[in-house]
Coordinates of C-alpha atoms in Angstrom, one line a residue:
M1 CA -9.3 -15.6 -11.0
R2 CA -5.7 -14.3 -10.5
R3 CA -6.8 -10.7 -10.8
R4 CA -9.6 -11.3 -8.3
F5 CA -7.2 -12.8 -5.9
V6 CA -4.9 -9.8 -6.2
Y7 CA -7.9 -7.5 -5.7
L8 CA -9.0 -9.2 -2.5
A9 CA -5.4 -9.2 -1.2
L10 CA -5.3 -5.5 -1.8
L11 CA -8.3 -4.9 0.5
A12 CA -6.4 -6.6 3.3
V13 CA -3.3 -4.6 2.5
L14 CA -4.9 -1.3 2.6
A15 CA -6.7 -2.1 5.8
L16 CA -3.2 -2.6 7.3
M17 CA -2.0 0.5 5.6
A18 CA -4.7 2.4 7.3
A19 CA -3.5 1.2 10.7
A20 CA 0.0 2.1 9.7
C21 CA -0.9 5.6 8.9
G22 CA -2.8 5.9 12.2
G23 CA 0.6 6.5 14.0
G24 CA 0.1 4.0 16.8
S25 CA 3.8 2.9 16.7
E26 CA 6.1 4.0 19.4
S27 CA 9.1 3.7 17.1
S28 CA 11.4 6.6 16.7
G29 CA 11.7 5.8 13.0
T30 CA 14.9 3.7 13.4
G31 CA 13.6 0.4 12.0
T32 CA 15.5 -1.9 9.7
S33 CA 17.2 0.0 6.9
A34 CA 20.0 -0.6 4.5
G35 CA 23.3 -0.8 6.3
G36 CA 25.0 1.0 3.5
D37 CA 28.8 1.6 3.2
E38 CA 31.4 2.2 0.6
S39 CA 31.6 -1.5 -0.2
V40 CA 28.6 -1.2 -2.5
S41 CA 29.3 0.4 -5.8
G42 CA 27.9 0.7 -9.3
S43 CA 24.9 2.4 -10.7
V44 CA 21.1 1.9 -10.3
S45 CA 18.1 3.4 -12.1
L46 CA 14.6 3.9 -10.8
M47 CA 11.7 4.6 -13.1
G48 CA 8.5 6.1 -11.7
I49 CA 5.4 8.1 -12.4
W50 CA 6.4 11.1 -10.3
V51 CA 6.9 14.4 -12.0
G52 CA 6.9 18.0 -10.9
T53 CA 7.0 18.4 -7.1
E54 CA 6.8 14.7 -6.6
Q55 CA 9.9 14.2 -8.7
Q56 CA 11.7 16.7 -6.5
S57 CA 10.6 14.7 -3.5
I58 CA 11.7 11.3 -4.8
Q59 CA 15.0 12.9 -5.7
A60 CA 15.4 14.0 -2.1
V61 CA 14.9 10.4 -1.1
L62 CA 17.5 9.2 -3.6
D63 CA 19.9 11.9 -2.4
G64 CA 19.5 10.3 1.1
F65 CA 20.4 7.0 -0.5
K66 CA 23.5 8.5 -2.1
E67 CA 24.7 9.8 1.3
K68 CA 24.6 6.2 2.6
F69 CA 26.1 4.7 -0.5
P70 CA 28.5 7.3 -1.9
N71 CA 29.9 4.8 -4.5
V72 CA 26.6 4.1 -6.1
D73 CA 25.4 6.4 -8.9
V74 CA 21.6 6.6 -8.8
K75 CA 19.3 8.0 -11.4
Y76 CA 15.6 8.6 -11.4
N77 CA 13.7 8.4 -14.7
A78 CA 10.4 10.2 -14.7
A79 CA 7.9 8.4 -17.0
G80 CA 4.8 10.3 -15.9
D81 CA 1.4 8.9 -16.8
N82 CA 3.0 7.0 -19.7
I83 CA 4.9 4.7 -17.3
V84 CA 2.9 1.6 -18.3
T85 CA 3.7 2.1 -22.0
V86 CA 7.2 3.3 -21.4
L87 CA 8.0 0.4 -19.1
A88 CA 6.4 -2.2 -21.3
T89 CA 8.5 -1.0 -24.3
A90 CA 11.7 -1.1 -22.2
V91 CA 10.9 -4.6 -21.0
Q92 CA 10.1 -5.9 -24.4
G93 CA 13.3 -4.3 -25.8
G94 CA 15.4 -6.0 -23.2
N95 CA 16.4 -2.8 -21.5
P96 CA 14.3 -2.2 -18.4
P97 CA 15.3 0.0 -15.5
D98 CA 16.9 -1.6 -12.5
L99 CA 13.9 -0.7 -10.3
A100 CA 10.5 0.7 -11.0
T101 CA 7.4 1.7 -9.2
I102 CA 4.1 0.4 -10.5
A103 CA 0.6 1.4 -9.3
Q104 CA -1.2 -1.4 -11.1
P105 CA -1.1 -4.7 -9.0
G106 CA -2.3 -6.8 -11.9
T107 CA 0.6 -5.6 -14.0
I108 CA 3.1 -6.5 -11.3
A109 CA 1.7 -10.1 -11.1
E110 CA 1.9 -10.4 -14.9
Y111 CA 5.5 -9.3 -15.0
A112 CA 6.4 -11.7 -12.2
K113 CA 4.7 -14.6 -13.9
D114 CA 6.4 -13.8 -17.2
G115 CA 9.8 -13.9 -15.5
D116 CA 10.6 -10.2 -16.1
L117 CA 10.9 -9.3 -12.4
K118 CA 13.5 -10.5 -10.0
P119 CA 12.4 -11.6 -6.6
I120 CA 13.3 -9.4 -3.6
D121 CA 13.2 -12.2 -0.9
F122 CA 16.6 -10.7 0.3
A123 CA 14.5 -7.8 1.7
K124 CA 11.7 -9.8 3.1
S125 CA 12.7 -9.3 6.7
T126 CA 13.0 -5.5 6.2
V127 CA 9.6 -5.4 4.5
Q128 CA 8.1 -7.7 7.2
E129 CA 9.4 -5.5 10.0
N130 CA 8.4 -2.2 8.5
F131 CA 5.1 -3.0 6.7
G132 CA 3.7 -6.2 8.2
D133 CA 2.2 -9.5 6.9
S134 CA -0.4 -8.2 4.5
I135 CA 2.1 -6.1 2.4
V136 CA 4.4 -9.1 2.3
A137 CA 1.4 -11.2 1.1
L138 CA 0.5 -8.5 -1.5
G139 CA 4.0 -8.6 -3.0
T140 CA 4.2 -12.4 -3.1
V141 CA 3.7 -14.3 -6.3
D142 CA 4.1 -18.1 -6.4
G143 CA 5.8 -18.0 -3.0
Q144 CA 8.3 -15.3 -3.7
L145 CA 8.3 -11.6 -2.8
Y146 CA 8.4 -9.3 -5.8
S147 CA 7.2 -5.9 -4.5
F148 CA 6.3 -3.8 -1.6
L149 CA 4.0 -0.8 -1.2
F150 CA 6.2 2.4 -0.9
K151 CA 3.7 5.2 -1.3
G152 CA 0.0 5.3 -0.4
A153 CA -2.6 7.8 -1.3
N154 CA -5.9 8.9 0.0
K155 CA -7.8 9.9 -3.1
S156 CA -11.0 11.0 -1.4
T157 CA -10.0 14.6 -0.5
V158 CA -11.0 18.0 -1.9
W159 CA -8.5 20.8 -1.5
Y160 CA -9.8 24.4 -1.3
N161 CA -8.6 28.0 -1.2
V162 CA -9.6 29.2 2.3
P163 CA -9.8 32.9 1.5
V164 CA -12.0 32.2 -1.6
F165 CA -14.4 30.0 0.5
N166 CA -14.5 32.7 3.2
D167 CA -15.2 35.5 0.6
G168 CA -17.9 33.4 -0.9
G169 CA -19.4 32.6 2.5
V170 CA -19.3 28.9 2.1
D171 CA -18.2 26.1 4.4
P172 CA -16.8 22.7 3.6
P173 CA -19.8 20.6 2.8
D174 CA -20.8 17.2 4.2
T175 CA -23.2 16.2 1.4
W176 CA -23.1 16.2 -2.4
D177 CA -26.1 18.5 -2.6
Q178 CA -24.3 21.0 -0.4
F179 CA -21.2 20.6 -2.5
L180 CA -23.1 21.4 -5.7
E181 CA -24.8 24.4 -4.0
N182 CA -21.5 25.7 -2.8
A183 CA -20.2 25.6 -6.4
Q184 CA -23.0 27.9 -7.6
T185 CA -22.4 30.3 -4.7
L186 CA -18.6 30.4 -5.4
K187 CA -19.3 31.1 -9.1
A188 CA -21.6 34.0 -8.1
S189 CA -18.8 35.4 -5.9
G190 CA -16.6 35.6 -9.0
V191 CA -14.4 32.5 -8.8
P192 CA -15.1 29.3 -10.7
A193 CA -15.7 26.4 -8.3
Y194 CA -13.7 23.7 -10.1
S195 CA -10.1 23.2 -11.3
I196 CA -9.9 20.0 -13.3
G197 CA -6.7 18.4 -14.6
G198 CA -8.4 16.8 -17.6
A199 CA -5.2 16.5 -19.6
D200 CA -4.3 13.6 -17.2
G201 CA -7.1 11.1 -17.6
W202 CA -6.4 9.5 -14.2
T203 CA -7.8 12.5 -12.4
L204 CA -11.1 11.9 -14.1
T205 CA -11.1 8.2 -13.2
D206 CA -10.5 9.2 -9.5
L207 CA -13.5 11.5 -9.6
F208 CA -15.7 8.8 -11.1
E209 CA -14.6 6.2 -8.5
N210 CA -15.4 8.5 -5.6
I211 CA -18.8 9.2 -7.0
Y212 CA -19.4 5.5 -7.9
I213 CA -18.6 4.0 -4.5
R214 CA -21.0 6.5 -2.9
T215 CA -23.9 6.0 -5.3
A216 CA -23.5 2.3 -6.0
G217 CA -21.9 1.1 -2.8
P218 CA -18.8 -1.0 -2.1
E219 CA -20.3 -4.3 -3.3
M220 CA -21.1 -3.0 -6.7
Y221 CA -17.7 -1.3 -6.8
D222 CA -16.1 -4.7 -6.3
K223 CA -18.2 -6.2 -9.1
L224 CA -17.3 -3.4 -11.5
A225 CA -13.6 -3.7 -10.5
T226 CA -13.6 -7.4 -11.6
H227 CA -16.0 -6.8 -14.6
D228 CA -18.7 -8.9 -13.0
I229 CA -21.1 -6.2 -14.1
P230 CA -20.8 -4.3 -17.4
W231 CA -20.0 -0.7 -17.7
T232 CA -23.4 -0.2 -19.2
D233 CA -25.0 -1.2 -15.9
Q234 CA -27.4 1.4 -14.6
S235 CA -25.3 2.0 -11.5
V236 CA -22.5 3.2 -13.8
K237 CA -24.8 5.5 -15.7
D238 CA -26.2 6.9 -12.5
A239 CA -22.6 7.8 -11.3
L240 CA -21.8 9.3 -14.7
T241 CA -24.9 11.4 -14.5
E242 CA -23.8 12.8 -11.1
M243 CA -20.3 13.3 -12.5
G244 CA -21.8 15.3 -15.3
K245 CA -23.2 17.8 -12.8
I246 CA -19.6 18.9 -12.4
L247 CA -18.3 18.4 -15.9
G248 CA -21.4 19.9 -17.5
D249 CA -21.1 23.1 -15.4
T250 CA -18.8 24.5 -18.0
D251 CA -18.6 28.1 -17.0
N252 CA -17.8 27.0 -13.4
I253 CA -14.6 25.2 -14.5
A254 CA -11.4 27.1 -14.7
G255 CA -10.8 27.5 -18.5
G256 CA -14.0 25.8 -19.4
K257 CA -14.1 22.2 -20.8
Q258 CA -11.4 22.9 -23.3
G259 CA -9.2 24.5 -20.7
A260 CA -9.7 21.5 -18.4
L261 CA -8.7 19.1 -21.2
Q262 CA -5.4 21.0 -21.5
T263 CA -4.7 21.3 -17.8
D264 CA -2.4 18.8 -16.2
F265 CA -2.5 17.7 -12.6
P266 CA 0.1 20.1 -11.2
T267 CA -1.5 23.0 -12.9
S268 CA -4.9 22.0 -11.7
V269 CA -3.5 22.4 -8.2
T270 CA -1.5 25.6 -8.6
Q271 CA -4.2 27.6 -10.3
V272 CA -6.4 27.2 -7.3
F273 CA -3.8 28.8 -5.1
A274 CA -2.5 31.4 -7.6
D275 CA -2.8 35.1 -7.0
P276 CA -5.4 35.8 -8.1
P277 CA -6.9 32.3 -7.9
K278 CA -8.4 30.8 -11.1
A279 CA -10.6 28.3 -9.2
A280 CA -11.8 27.6 -5.6
Q281 CA -11.1 23.9 -5.2
V282 CA -9.5 20.8 -6.8
I283 CA -10.7 17.3 -6.2
E284 CA -7.7 15.0 -5.9
A285 CA -5.6 12.9 -3.5
D286 CA -3.6 13.8 -0.5
F287 CA -0.5 14.3 -2.7
V288 CA -2.1 17.6 -3.7
A289 CA -0.6 19.0 -0.5
G290 CA 2.9 18.5 -1.7
E291 CA 2.2 20.5 -4.9
I292 CA 0.6 23.3 -2.8
V293 CA 3.5 23.5 -0.4
N294 CA 6.3 23.4 -2.9
S295 CA 4.7 25.3 -5.8
T296 CA 2.6 28.1 -4.2
K297 CA 2.8 30.5 -1.3
A298 CA -0.4 29.2 0.4
K299 CA -0.1 28.2 4.0
P300 CA -1.9 25.4 5.8
E301 CA -5.3 26.4 7.3
T302 CA -5.1 30.1 6.4
G303 CA -4.4 29.6 2.7
F304 CA -5.4 26.0 2.0
N305 CA -7.3 23.2 3.7
E306 CA -9.1 20.1 2.7
F307 CA -12.4 18.2 3.3
D308 CA -13.5 14.6 2.7
F309 CA -15.3 13.9 -0.5
P310 CA -18.9 14.4 0.5
S311 CA -21.6 11.8 1.1
I312 CA -24.1 11.2 -1.7
N313 CA -27.6 10.3 -0.7
G314 CA -26.6 9.4 2.8
S315 CA -23.7 7.2 1.9
P316 CA -21.3 6.3 4.7
P317 CA -17.7 7.6 4.8
A318 CA -15.6 6.0 2.1
V319 CA -12.0 6.3 0.9
V320 CA -10.7 5.4 -2.5
G321 CA -7.0 5.0 -2.4
G322 CA -4.0 3.8 -4.4
G323 CA -0.3 3.2 -4.0
D324 CA 3.0 2.7 -5.8
Q325 CA 4.9 -0.6 -5.4
V326 CA 8.6 -1.0 -5.8
V327 CA 9.7 -3.8 -8.1
M328 CA 13.2 -4.9 -9.3
F329 CA 14.1 -5.9 -12.9
K330 CA 17.9 -6.3 -12.5
D331 CA 19.4 -8.0 -9.5
T332 CA 22.7 -6.2 -8.6
P333 CA 24.2 -5.2 -5.3
A334 CA 23.3 -1.6 -6.0
S335 CA 19.7 -2.6 -6.8
R336 CA 19.4 -4.6 -3.6
A337 CA 20.8 -1.7 -1.6
L338 CA 18.2 0.7 -3.0
V339 CA 15.3 -1.8 -2.4
E340 CA 16.4 -2.2 1.2
Y341 CA 16.7 1.6 1.6
L342 CA 13.3 2.4 0.1
A343 CA 11.7 -0.2 2.5
S344 CA 13.2 1.7 5.5
P345 CA 11.4 4.3 7.6
E346 CA 14.4 6.5 7.0
A347 CA 13.6 6.8 3.3
A348 CA 9.9 7.3 3.8
A349 CA 10.4 10.0 6.4
I350 CA 12.3 12.2 3.9
W351 CA 9.3 12.4 1.7
V352 CA 6.8 12.5 4.6
K353 CA 8.5 15.6 5.9
R354 CA 8.2 17.3 2.5
G355 CA 4.5 16.7 2.3
G356 CA 2.2 15.1 -0.2
F357 CA 3.1 11.6 0.9
S358 CA 1.2 8.9 2.9
S359 CA 3.5 6.2 4.0
P360 CA 2.3 2.7 4.7
N361 CA 5.5 2.1 6.7
L362 CA 4.6 1.1 10.2
N363 CA 7.7 2.6 11.7
V364 CA 7.4 6.2 10.3
D365 CA 6.7 8.6 13.1
E366 CA 3.3 10.3 12.8
G367 CA 5.0 13.5 14.0
D368 CA 7.1 13.6 10.8
Y369 CA 4.0 14.8 8.9
P370 CA 4.6 18.5 8.6
D371 CA 1.2 19.9 9.6
P372 CA -2.2 18.8 11.0
I373 CA -3.8 18.8 7.5
L374 CA -1.3 16.5 6.0
R375 CA -1.4 14.3 9.1
A376 CA -5.2 14.1 8.9
T377 CA -5.3 13.0 5.3
A378 CA -2.5 10.4 5.9
T379 CA -4.4 8.9 8.9
A380 CA -7.9 9.2 7.4
L381 CA -7.7 5.6 6.1
A382 CA -7.8 4.4 9.7
S383 CA -11.2 5.9 10.3
A384 CA -12.8 5.0 7.0
E385 CA -15.9 2.8 7.3
V386 CA -15.4 1.8 3.6
F387 CA -12.1 1.6 1.7
R388 CA -11.4 0.4 -1.8
F389 CA -8.3 0.4 -4.0
D390 CA -8.3 2.7 -7.1
L391 CA -10.6 0.9 -9.5
S392 CA -8.8 1.8 -12.7
D393 CA -5.5 0.5 -11.3
L394 CA -7.2 -2.9 -10.8
Q395 CA -8.1 -3.2 -14.5
P396 CA -6.0 -4.7 -17.3
S397 CA -3.4 -2.0 -18.0
A398 CA -4.7 -1.5 -21.6
F399 CA -8.1 -0.5 -20.2
G400 CA -7.3 1.1 -16.9
G401 CA -3.8 2.6 -16.9
T402 CA -2.6 3.6 -20.4
V403 CA -2.5 7.2 -21.6
G404 CA -4.5 7.8 -24.7
Q405 CA -6.8 4.7 -24.5
G406 CA -9.2 2.9 -22.2
L407 CA -10.7 4.7 -19.3
F408 CA -8.2 7.6 -19.4
K409 CA -9.2 8.5 -22.9
L410 CA -12.9 7.7 -22.5
F411 CA -13.3 9.9 -19.4
Q412 CA -11.6 12.7 -21.4
D413 CA -14.2 12.2 -24.1
F414 CA -16.9 12.4 -21.4
L415 CA -15.4 15.6 -20.1
A416 CA -15.8 17.0 -23.7
N417 CA -19.4 15.8 -23.9
P418 CA -20.8 15.0 -20.4
S419 CA -24.4 14.7 -21.7
D420 CA -23.6 11.5 -23.6
V421 CA -24.0 9.1 -20.6
N422 CA -25.3 6.1 -22.6
G423 CA -22.8 6.5 -25.4
I424 CA -19.8 6.7 -23.2
A425 CA -20.9 3.8 -21.0
Q426 CA -21.2 1.7 -24.1
Q427 CA -17.8 2.7 -25.3
M428 CA -16.3 1.8 -21.8
E429 CA -18.0 -1.6 -21.9
D430 CA -16.7 -2.2 -25.5
A431 CA -13.1 -1.3 -24.3
A432 CA -13.4 -3.5 -21.2
Q433 CA -14.6 -6.5 -23.1
K434 CA -11.6 -6.1 -25.5
A435 CA -9.1 -5.8 -22.6
Y436 CA -10.5 -8.7 -20.6
N437 CA -10.8 -11.1 -23.6
Q438 CA -7.2 -10.5 -24.8

């Protein structure tokens, strides 16, 4: 029941987040922020998932914090996709970071109930002013505030190499059939259609979730998210079959299946915009833009662009999204200062201006997004007829968010053998039952 409550709360939160990204605020971005000075001293550590270009961006945010609090030494620890395991080990060993960002809402609630997290009620007015009631509600466990949503993500975007599309004579598709037809045309033009970061299992769960919500619908998505239907349900098999139309098109994937399994997320982006390009498009979230801007020479609109994940069988527009929430394990003056700072529009604007960041902060100026493409992806949540939180993030962490096991590993197995729909569905159900029954 607790997990279901968290899930329902998330739907409300992301609805608000959509409005926030819509840019309706008249604020100049000067909302409540940490009133830092030299009286705060010490050290503070932040553990997060962000690596590569995203690590550079969070470091820029932390550099801004250092300017405000010159007597605080701040360090970012990049845990990457292993953050769930790394953080759990640190907590169990009695040596957690001061702060962390966690994408799995259920994991946050578990840490709070176990007494591992420290409440951040001291920052409630800041979070209230900058994010609103629903995000306060999301971060509240047993009447105390434990987290807030720092970084949002629209995961229903496809990023493409504009010259490759032009050379192939294809336009961004509206439908799944057109998407698959374009892939064959692109291959015939000499460039593989797909770049897949299969070394990071979460990229594959994102692809499945976008297909599933369009083939099964939002109500079935909700049921699968809470394991009210099994992973052997026909709706899951149907979505896996559609997913196999991409994964099974081996010679249309940069590096083939084996290459995809060895390609991490940053590489899956940069190889689309390399010179010469190794693929025409990559299916991933709006934070792809940050990787493009910071790691390639491609320019918005002339070099890269994006389109919404296409409709399948007439499905309405839908957005699958996620987000990273800030939590505090150690209550110190330096930790409190960093929490207040990260909840400010000032901190969010630093990353927003760098690209690859959708802020749920109500007081971030829409004009801070560096170009129309990034602004469009950040505000797309507001126009979505259907929105759902990342399904894998709503699962028990052992099933939905741990590298080398659960959905991450099983979707990699599916990439290796996309014809085994029944077998992989059964393995997913076996893993789900184990995780939910623990």
